[in-house]
Coordinates of C-alpha atoms in Angstrom, one line a residue:
X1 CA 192.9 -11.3 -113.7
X2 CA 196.2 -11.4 -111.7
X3 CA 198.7 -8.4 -112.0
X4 CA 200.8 -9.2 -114.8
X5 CA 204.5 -7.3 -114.2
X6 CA 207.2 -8.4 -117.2
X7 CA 210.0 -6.4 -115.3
X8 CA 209.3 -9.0 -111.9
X9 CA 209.3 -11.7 -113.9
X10 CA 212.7 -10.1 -115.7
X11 CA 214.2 -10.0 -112.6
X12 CA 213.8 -13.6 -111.4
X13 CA 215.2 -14.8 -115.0
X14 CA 218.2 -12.7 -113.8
X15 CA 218.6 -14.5 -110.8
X16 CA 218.3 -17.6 -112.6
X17 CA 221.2 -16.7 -115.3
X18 CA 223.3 -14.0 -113.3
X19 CA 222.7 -11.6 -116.1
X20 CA 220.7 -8.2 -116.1
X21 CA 221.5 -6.3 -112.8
X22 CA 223.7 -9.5 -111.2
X23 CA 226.3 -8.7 -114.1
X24 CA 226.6 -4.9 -114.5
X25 CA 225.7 -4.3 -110.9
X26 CA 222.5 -1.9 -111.5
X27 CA 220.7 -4.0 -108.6
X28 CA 222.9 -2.6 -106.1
X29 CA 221.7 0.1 -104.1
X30 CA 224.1 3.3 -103.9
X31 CA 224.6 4.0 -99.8
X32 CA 223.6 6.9 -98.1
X33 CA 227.1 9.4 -98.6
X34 CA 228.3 6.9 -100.6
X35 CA 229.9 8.9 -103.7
X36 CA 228.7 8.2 -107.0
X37 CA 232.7 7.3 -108.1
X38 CA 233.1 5.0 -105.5
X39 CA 229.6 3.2 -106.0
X40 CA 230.6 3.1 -109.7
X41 CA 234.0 0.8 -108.0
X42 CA 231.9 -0.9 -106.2
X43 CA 229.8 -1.6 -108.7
X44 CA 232.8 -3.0 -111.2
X45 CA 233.8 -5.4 -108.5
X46 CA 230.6 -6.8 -107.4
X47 CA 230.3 -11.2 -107.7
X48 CA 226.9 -12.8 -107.4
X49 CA 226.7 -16.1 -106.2
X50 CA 223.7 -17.5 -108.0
X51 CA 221.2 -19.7 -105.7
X52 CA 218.4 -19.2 -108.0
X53 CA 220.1 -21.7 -110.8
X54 CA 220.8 -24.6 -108.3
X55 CA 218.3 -24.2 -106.3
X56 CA 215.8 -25.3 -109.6
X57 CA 218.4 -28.0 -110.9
X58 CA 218.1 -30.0 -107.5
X59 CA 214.2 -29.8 -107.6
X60 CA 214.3 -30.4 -111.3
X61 CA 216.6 -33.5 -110.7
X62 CA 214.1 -34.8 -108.4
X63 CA 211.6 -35.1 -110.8
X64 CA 214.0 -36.4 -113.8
X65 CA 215.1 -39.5 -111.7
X66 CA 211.2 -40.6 -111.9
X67 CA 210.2 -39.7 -115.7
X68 CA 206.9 -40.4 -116.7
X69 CA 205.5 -43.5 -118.0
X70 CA 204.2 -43.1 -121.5
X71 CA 202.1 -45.1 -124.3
X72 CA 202.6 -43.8 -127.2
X73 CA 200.6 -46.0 -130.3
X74 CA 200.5 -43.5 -133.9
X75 CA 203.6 -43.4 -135.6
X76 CA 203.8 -39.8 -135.9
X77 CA 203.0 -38.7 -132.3
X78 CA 206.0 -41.3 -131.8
X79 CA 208.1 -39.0 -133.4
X80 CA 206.9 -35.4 -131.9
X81 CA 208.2 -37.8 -128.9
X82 CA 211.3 -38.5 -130.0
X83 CA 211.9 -35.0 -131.7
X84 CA 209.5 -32.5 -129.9
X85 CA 211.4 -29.0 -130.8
X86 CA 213.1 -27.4 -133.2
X87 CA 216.3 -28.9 -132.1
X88 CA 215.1 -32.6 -132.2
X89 CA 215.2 -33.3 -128.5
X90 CA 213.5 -35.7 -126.5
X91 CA 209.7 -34.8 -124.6
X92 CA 211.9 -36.0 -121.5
X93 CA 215.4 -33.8 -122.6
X94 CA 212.8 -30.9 -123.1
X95 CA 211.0 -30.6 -120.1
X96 CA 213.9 -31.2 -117.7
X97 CA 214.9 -27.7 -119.4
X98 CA 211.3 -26.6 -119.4
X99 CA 210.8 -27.7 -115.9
X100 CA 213.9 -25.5 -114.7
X101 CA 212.5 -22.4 -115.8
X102 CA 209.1 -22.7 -114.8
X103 CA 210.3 -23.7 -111.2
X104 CA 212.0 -20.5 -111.1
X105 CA 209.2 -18.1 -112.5
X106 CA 206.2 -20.1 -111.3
X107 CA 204.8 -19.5 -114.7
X108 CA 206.3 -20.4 -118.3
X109 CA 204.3 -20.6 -121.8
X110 CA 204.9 -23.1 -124.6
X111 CA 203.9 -22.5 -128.3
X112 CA 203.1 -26.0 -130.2
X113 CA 203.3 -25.0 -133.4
X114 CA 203.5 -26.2 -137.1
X115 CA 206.3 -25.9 -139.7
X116 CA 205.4 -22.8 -142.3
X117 CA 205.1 -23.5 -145.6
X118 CA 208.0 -23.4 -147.8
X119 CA 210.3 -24.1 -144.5
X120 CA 213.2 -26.5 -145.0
X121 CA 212.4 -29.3 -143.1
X122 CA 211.2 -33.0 -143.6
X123 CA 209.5 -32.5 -139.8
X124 CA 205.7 -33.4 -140.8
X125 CA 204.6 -32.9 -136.9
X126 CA 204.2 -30.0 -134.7
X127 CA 207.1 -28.4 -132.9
X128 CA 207.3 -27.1 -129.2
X129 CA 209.2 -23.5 -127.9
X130 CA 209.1 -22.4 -124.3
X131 CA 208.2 -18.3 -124.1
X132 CA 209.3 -17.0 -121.1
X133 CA 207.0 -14.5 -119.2
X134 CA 209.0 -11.3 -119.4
X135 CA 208.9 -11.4 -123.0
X136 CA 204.8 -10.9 -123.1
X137 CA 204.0 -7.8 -124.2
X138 CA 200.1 -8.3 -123.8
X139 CA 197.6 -11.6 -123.6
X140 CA 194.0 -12.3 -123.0
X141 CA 192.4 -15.2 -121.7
X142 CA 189.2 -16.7 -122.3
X143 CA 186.1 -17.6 -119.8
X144 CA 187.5 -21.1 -118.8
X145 CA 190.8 -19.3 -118.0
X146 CA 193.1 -20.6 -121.2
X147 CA 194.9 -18.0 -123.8
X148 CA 192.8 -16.7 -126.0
X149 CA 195.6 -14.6 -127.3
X150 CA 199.1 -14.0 -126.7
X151 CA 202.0 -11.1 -127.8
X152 CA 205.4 -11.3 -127.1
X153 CA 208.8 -10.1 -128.3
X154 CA 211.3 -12.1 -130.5
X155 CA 213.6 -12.3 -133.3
X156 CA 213.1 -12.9 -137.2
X157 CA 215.9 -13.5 -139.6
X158 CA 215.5 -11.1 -142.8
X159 CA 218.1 -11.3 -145.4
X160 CA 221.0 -12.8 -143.1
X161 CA 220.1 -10.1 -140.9
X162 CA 218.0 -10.5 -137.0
X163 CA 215.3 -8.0 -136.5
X164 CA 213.2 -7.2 -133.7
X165 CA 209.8 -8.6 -134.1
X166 CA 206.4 -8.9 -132.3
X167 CA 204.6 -12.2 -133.0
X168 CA 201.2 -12.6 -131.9
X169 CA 199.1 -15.7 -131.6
X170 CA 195.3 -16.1 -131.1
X171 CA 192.6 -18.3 -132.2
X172 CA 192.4 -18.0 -135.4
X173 CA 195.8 -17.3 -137.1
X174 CA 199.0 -15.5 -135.9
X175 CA 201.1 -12.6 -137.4
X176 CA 204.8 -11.0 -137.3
X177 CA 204.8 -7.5 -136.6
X178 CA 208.0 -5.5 -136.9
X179 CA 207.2 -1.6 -135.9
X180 CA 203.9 -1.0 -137.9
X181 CA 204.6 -3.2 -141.1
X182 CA 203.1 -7.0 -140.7
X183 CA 205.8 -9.1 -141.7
X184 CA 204.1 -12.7 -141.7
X185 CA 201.0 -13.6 -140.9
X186 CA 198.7 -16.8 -141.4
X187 CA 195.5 -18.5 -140.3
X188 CA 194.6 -22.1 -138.4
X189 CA 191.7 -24.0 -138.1
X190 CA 192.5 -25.1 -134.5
X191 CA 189.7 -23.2 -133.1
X192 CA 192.2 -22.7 -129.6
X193 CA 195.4 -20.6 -129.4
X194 CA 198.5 -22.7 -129.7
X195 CA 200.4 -21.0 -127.0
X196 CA 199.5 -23.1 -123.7
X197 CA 200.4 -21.6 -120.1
X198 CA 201.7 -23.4 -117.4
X199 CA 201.8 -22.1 -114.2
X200 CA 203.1 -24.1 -110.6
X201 CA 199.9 -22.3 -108.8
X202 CA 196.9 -20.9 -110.3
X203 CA 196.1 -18.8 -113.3
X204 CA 199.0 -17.2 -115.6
X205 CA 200.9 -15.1 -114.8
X206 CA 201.4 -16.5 -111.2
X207 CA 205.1 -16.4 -109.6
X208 CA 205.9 -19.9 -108.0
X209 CA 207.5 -20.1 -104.6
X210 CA 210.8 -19.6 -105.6
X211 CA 210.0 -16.5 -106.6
X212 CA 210.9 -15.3 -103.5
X213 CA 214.8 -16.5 -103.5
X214 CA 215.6 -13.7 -106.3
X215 CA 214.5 -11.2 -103.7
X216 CA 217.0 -12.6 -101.1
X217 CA 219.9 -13.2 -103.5
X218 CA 219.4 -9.6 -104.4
X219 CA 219.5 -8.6 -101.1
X220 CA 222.6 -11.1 -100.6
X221 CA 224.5 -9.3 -103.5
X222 CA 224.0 -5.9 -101.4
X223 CA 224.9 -7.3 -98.7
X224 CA 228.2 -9.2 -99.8
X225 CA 229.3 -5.7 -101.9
X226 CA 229.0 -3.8 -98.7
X227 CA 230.7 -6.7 -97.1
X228 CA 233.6 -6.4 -99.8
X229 CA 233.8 -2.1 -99.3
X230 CA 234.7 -2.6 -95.9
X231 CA 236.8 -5.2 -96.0
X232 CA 238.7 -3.1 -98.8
X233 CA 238.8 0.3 -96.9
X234 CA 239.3 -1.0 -93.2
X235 CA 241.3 -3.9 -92.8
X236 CA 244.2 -2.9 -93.5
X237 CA 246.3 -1.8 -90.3
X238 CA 246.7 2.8 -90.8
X239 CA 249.6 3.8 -89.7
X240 CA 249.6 6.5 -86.7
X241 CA 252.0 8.9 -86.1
X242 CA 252.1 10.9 -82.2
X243 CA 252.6 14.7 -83.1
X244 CA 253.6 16.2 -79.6
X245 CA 250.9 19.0 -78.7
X246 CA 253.4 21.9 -79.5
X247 CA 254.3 20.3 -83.2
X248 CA 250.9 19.3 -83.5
X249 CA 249.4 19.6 -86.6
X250 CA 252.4 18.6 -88.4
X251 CA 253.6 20.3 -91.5
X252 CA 253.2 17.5 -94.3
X253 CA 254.1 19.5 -97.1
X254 CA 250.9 21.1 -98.2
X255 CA 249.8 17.2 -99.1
X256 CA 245.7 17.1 -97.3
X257 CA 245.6 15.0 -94.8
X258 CA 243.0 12.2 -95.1
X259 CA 242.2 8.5 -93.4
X260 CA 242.8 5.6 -95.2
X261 CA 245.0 2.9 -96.0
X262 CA 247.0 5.1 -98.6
X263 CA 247.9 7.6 -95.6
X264 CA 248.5 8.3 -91.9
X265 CA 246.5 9.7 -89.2
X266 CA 248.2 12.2 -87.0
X267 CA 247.7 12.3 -83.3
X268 CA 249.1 14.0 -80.2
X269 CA 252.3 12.4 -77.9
X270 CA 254.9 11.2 -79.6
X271 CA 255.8 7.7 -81.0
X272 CA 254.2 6.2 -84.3
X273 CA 252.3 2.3 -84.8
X274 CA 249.7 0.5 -86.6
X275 CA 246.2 0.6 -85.3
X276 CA 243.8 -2.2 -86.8
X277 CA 239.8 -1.0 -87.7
X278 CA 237.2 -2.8 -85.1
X279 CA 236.2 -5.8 -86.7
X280 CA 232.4 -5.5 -85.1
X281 CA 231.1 -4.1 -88.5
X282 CA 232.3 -6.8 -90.7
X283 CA 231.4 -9.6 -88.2
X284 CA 227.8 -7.3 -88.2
X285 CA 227.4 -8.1 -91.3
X286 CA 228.6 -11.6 -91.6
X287 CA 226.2 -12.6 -88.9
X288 CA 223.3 -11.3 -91.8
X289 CA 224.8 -12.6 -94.6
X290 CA 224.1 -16.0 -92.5
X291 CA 220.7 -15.4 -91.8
X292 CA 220.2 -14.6 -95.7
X293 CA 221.8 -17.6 -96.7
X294 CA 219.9 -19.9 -94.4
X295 CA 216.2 -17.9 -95.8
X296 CA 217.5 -18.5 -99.0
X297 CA 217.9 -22.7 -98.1
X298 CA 214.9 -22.9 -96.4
X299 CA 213.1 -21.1 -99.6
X300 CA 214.5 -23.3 -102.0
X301 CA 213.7 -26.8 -100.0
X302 CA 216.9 -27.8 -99.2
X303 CA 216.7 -30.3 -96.3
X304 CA 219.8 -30.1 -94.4
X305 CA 220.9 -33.8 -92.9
X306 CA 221.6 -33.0 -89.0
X307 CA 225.0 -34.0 -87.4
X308 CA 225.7 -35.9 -84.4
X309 CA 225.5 -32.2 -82.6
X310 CA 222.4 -30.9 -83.7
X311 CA 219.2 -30.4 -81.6
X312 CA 216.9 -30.6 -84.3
X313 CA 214.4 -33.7 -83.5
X314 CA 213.7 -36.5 -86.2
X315 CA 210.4 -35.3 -86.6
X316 CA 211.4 -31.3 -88.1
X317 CA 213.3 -33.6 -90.2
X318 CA 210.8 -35.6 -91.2
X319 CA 208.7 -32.8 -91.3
X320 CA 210.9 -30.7 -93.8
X321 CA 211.1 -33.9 -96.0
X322 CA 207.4 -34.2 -96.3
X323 CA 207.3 -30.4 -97.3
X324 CA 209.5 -31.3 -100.1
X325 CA 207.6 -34.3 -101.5
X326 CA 204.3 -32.2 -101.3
X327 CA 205.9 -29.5 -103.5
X328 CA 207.5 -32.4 -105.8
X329 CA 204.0 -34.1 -106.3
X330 CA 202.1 -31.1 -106.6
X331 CA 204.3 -29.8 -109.6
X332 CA 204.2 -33.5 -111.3
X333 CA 200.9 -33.5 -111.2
X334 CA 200.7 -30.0 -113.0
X335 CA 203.2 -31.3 -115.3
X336 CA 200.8 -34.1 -116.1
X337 CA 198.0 -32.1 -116.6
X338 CA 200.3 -29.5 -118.6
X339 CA 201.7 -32.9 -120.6
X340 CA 198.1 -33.9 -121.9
X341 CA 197.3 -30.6 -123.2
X342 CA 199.9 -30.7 -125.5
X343 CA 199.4 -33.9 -127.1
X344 CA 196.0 -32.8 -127.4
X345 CA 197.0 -29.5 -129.3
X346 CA 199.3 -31.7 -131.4
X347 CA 196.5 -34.0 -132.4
X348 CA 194.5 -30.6 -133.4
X349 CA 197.5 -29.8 -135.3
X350 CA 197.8 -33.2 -137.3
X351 CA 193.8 -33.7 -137.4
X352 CA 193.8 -36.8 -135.3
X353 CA 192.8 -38.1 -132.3
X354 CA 196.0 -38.7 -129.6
X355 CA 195.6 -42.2 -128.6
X356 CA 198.4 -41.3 -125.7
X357 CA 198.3 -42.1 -121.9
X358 CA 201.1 -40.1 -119.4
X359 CA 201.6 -40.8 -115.7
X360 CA 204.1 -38.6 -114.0
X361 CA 205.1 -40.0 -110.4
X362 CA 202.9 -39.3 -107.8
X363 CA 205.7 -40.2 -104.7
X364 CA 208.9 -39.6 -104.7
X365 CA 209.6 -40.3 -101.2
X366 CA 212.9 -38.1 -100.7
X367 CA 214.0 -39.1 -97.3
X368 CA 217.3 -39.8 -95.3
X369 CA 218.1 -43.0 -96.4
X370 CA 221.0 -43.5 -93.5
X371 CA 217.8 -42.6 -91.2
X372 CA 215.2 -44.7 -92.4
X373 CA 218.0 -47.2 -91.6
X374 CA 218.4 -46.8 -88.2
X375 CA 214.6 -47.0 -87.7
X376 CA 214.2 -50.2 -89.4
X377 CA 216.9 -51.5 -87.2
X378 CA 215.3 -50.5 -84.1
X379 CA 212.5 -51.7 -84.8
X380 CA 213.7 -54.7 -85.3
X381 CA 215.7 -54.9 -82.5
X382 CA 212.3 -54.4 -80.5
X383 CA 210.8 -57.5 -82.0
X384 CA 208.3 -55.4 -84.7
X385 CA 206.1 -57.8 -86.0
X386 CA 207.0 -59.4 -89.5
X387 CA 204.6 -58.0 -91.7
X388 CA 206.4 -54.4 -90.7
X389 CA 209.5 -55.2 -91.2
X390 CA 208.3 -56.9 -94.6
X391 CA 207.0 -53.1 -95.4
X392 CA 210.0 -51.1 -94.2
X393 CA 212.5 -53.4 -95.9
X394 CA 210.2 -52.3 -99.3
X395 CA 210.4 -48.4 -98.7
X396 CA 214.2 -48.7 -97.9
X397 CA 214.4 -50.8 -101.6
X398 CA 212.5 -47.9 -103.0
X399 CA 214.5 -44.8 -101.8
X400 CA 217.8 -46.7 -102.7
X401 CA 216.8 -47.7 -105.9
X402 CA 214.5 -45.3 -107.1
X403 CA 215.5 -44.5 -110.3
X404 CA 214.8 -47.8 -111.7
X405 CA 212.2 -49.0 -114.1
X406 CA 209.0 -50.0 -112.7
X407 CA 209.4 -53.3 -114.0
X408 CA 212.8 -54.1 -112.3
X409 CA 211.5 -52.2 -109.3
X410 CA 208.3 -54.6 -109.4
X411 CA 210.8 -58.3 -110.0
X412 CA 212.5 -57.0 -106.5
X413 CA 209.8 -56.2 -104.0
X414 CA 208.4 -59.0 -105.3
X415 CA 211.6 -61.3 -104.5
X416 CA 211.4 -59.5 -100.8
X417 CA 207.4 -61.0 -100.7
X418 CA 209.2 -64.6 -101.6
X419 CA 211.8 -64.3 -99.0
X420 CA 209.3 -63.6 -96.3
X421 CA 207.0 -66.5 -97.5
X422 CA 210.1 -68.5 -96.9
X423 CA 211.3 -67.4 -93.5
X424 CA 207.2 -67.8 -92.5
X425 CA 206.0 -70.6 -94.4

């Protein structure tokens, strides 16, 4: 069974929301002969850029322009689609959300689950809520690798008041635990525990591959905070004043003397001027900021569109492109798979058989559009034969226009068939 560690999960939520450590600054790392007053300053000014939060939007995005195609047939599965949680969102509203946090964990639970009785509510169908890792306190699996059981931490409202609860689910029933007292508890006949686990690689908990970018932007939060401390104590020009040898040290008044911006630095010969700090240890760590940032690109999949100037060759291009359309199919199709688990746990819930097929997109083809372009007119330009440029016109038609139905997308490549037959009748 994989390690499970709440507090590593913890922290990539924090990356993902700039809360926790990113706000209070308790994931900055005191200096060595850095004084605990001045890492408590430095601590109060500290900003976090967050990567983690965009980083999951884009690849989310990518997978929202192509929602899945859906036949839905009973009239009350209809409406667990049209209304899947609590709030009465959408299946598609709720899984863009869904789809953002799991990115960024890797792993993200989801508890399909039935009005109590006595709740006021007209809903007659099952209702979905996303658990996030870091708040399970304990789970077990069973031998084909699903939850057998499942605790984690949440809130219950008692006479106007919220408490800190513990709900379980397993099974055969669930409970609400608040210190040693069972609040609620009930039974099911589901024969399966209603809390499914999704996870973007193996079995839960597993962290996903943007795991990896909390580590950097924590990392990138030192960095910029150390950044900030030297900026703040050295660039400011210190004034010098040259204390002939005989005068030298010279009588200030009984005031210490000390080096900073908020005092002088005696030295021998006379004269006084400004002297400016080197600039090498900012521009030191400037130059690592950099190579953060560009880990933290690279982790996240962002595909960088070359200038006129750069060296990179079209095919680490095309290359990087095809490493982001691998990622973006393999997590559809574990959305998919995900997908038809829950309508079958909703048909368990309602007794019935879901008469329900889901296809998420199996290609999204991300590519430069401006380059694709280019290659088609090349190609041309070298007499390609027809039945080529027939194909290439159809891929640049489906990275322009890929957000349309499959339908309208259908009526148009068909129209480019029509236009061939004519020009080679």
């Amino acid at each position: 069974m994989p390690t499970f560690d709440p507090s590593r999960f913890q922290r990539i939520a924090d990356a993902l929301q700039g809360t926790g450590g990113f706000r209070d600054g308790s994931y900055l790392v005191q200096y060595p002969r850095e004084s605990d007053e001045k890492f408590a300053r430095r601590k109060a000014i500290a900003w976090y850029a967050n990567a983690m939060r965009p980083a999951c939007q884009r690849f989310a995005g990518y997978l929202t322009k192509r929602p899945p195609q859906r036949q839905v047939t009973q009239p009350v599965l209809q409406s667990f689609l049209d209304a899947c949680n609590w709030q009465n969102d959408n299946l598609d509203v709720f899984w863009s959300g869904f789809m953002l946090d799991a990115k960024a964990r890797g792993s993200l639970l989801l508890l399909v689950d039935m009005p109590a009785e006595g709740m006021a509510t007209d809903r007659t169908w099952p209702a979905v809520s996303a658990i996030e890792p870091e708040r399970v306190t304990a789970y077990a699996v069973n031998p084909v690798g699903a939850l057998a059981s499942v605790t984690f931490t949440a809130t219950l409202t008692l006479d106007g008041k919220d408490i800190a609860v513990s709900r379980t689910y397993d099974e055969a029933g669930w409970k609400v635990v608040a210190g040693s007292q069972i609040l609620q508890q009930g039974a099911h006949d589901l024969g399966v525990c209603p809390v499914l686990a999704f996870t973007d690689s193996g079995l839960f908990p597993a962290e996903g591959e943007f795991a990896t970018i909390a580590d950097l932007s924590q990392r990138l939060y030192n960095l910029r905070s150390e950044l900030d401390e030297i900026l703040r104590a050295q660039t400011f020009s210190l004034l010098t004043y040259k204390v002939p040898a005989d005068r030298f040290p010279l009588d200030m008044g009984g005031v210490a003397q000390s080096i900073g911006t908020h005092n002088l630095l005696q030295t021998f010969d006379g004269g006084a001027e400004f002297i400016a700090p080197p600039e090498g240890p900012a521009r030191v760590y400037l130059d690592v900021i950099a190579q953060v940032e560009a880990l933290i690109r690279q982790a996240a999949l962002i595909v960088d569109i070359p200038t006129s100037n750069s060296q990179e060759s079209g095919v680490a291009l095309q290359l990087r492109f095809q490493a982001l359309n691998a990622s973006l199919v393999h997590f559809a199709r574990r959305m998919e798979d995900f997908e038809r688990r829950v309508w079958e746990l909703a048909g368990r819930w309602l007794g019935i058989e879901p008469k329900v097929s889901v296809r998420w997109s199996q290609d999204y083809s991300i590519a430069d559009l401006k380059t694709e372009i280019e290659v088609a007119q090349n190609l041309a330009a070298l007499n390609a034969p027809s039945a080529y440029q027939q194909a290439k016109l159809k891929q640049l038609i489906q990275l322009d226009l890929g957000t349309l139905a499959e339908d309208e997308m259908a009526a148009i490549l068909a129209g480019v068939d029509e236009m061939q037959q004519e020009l080679n009748p």
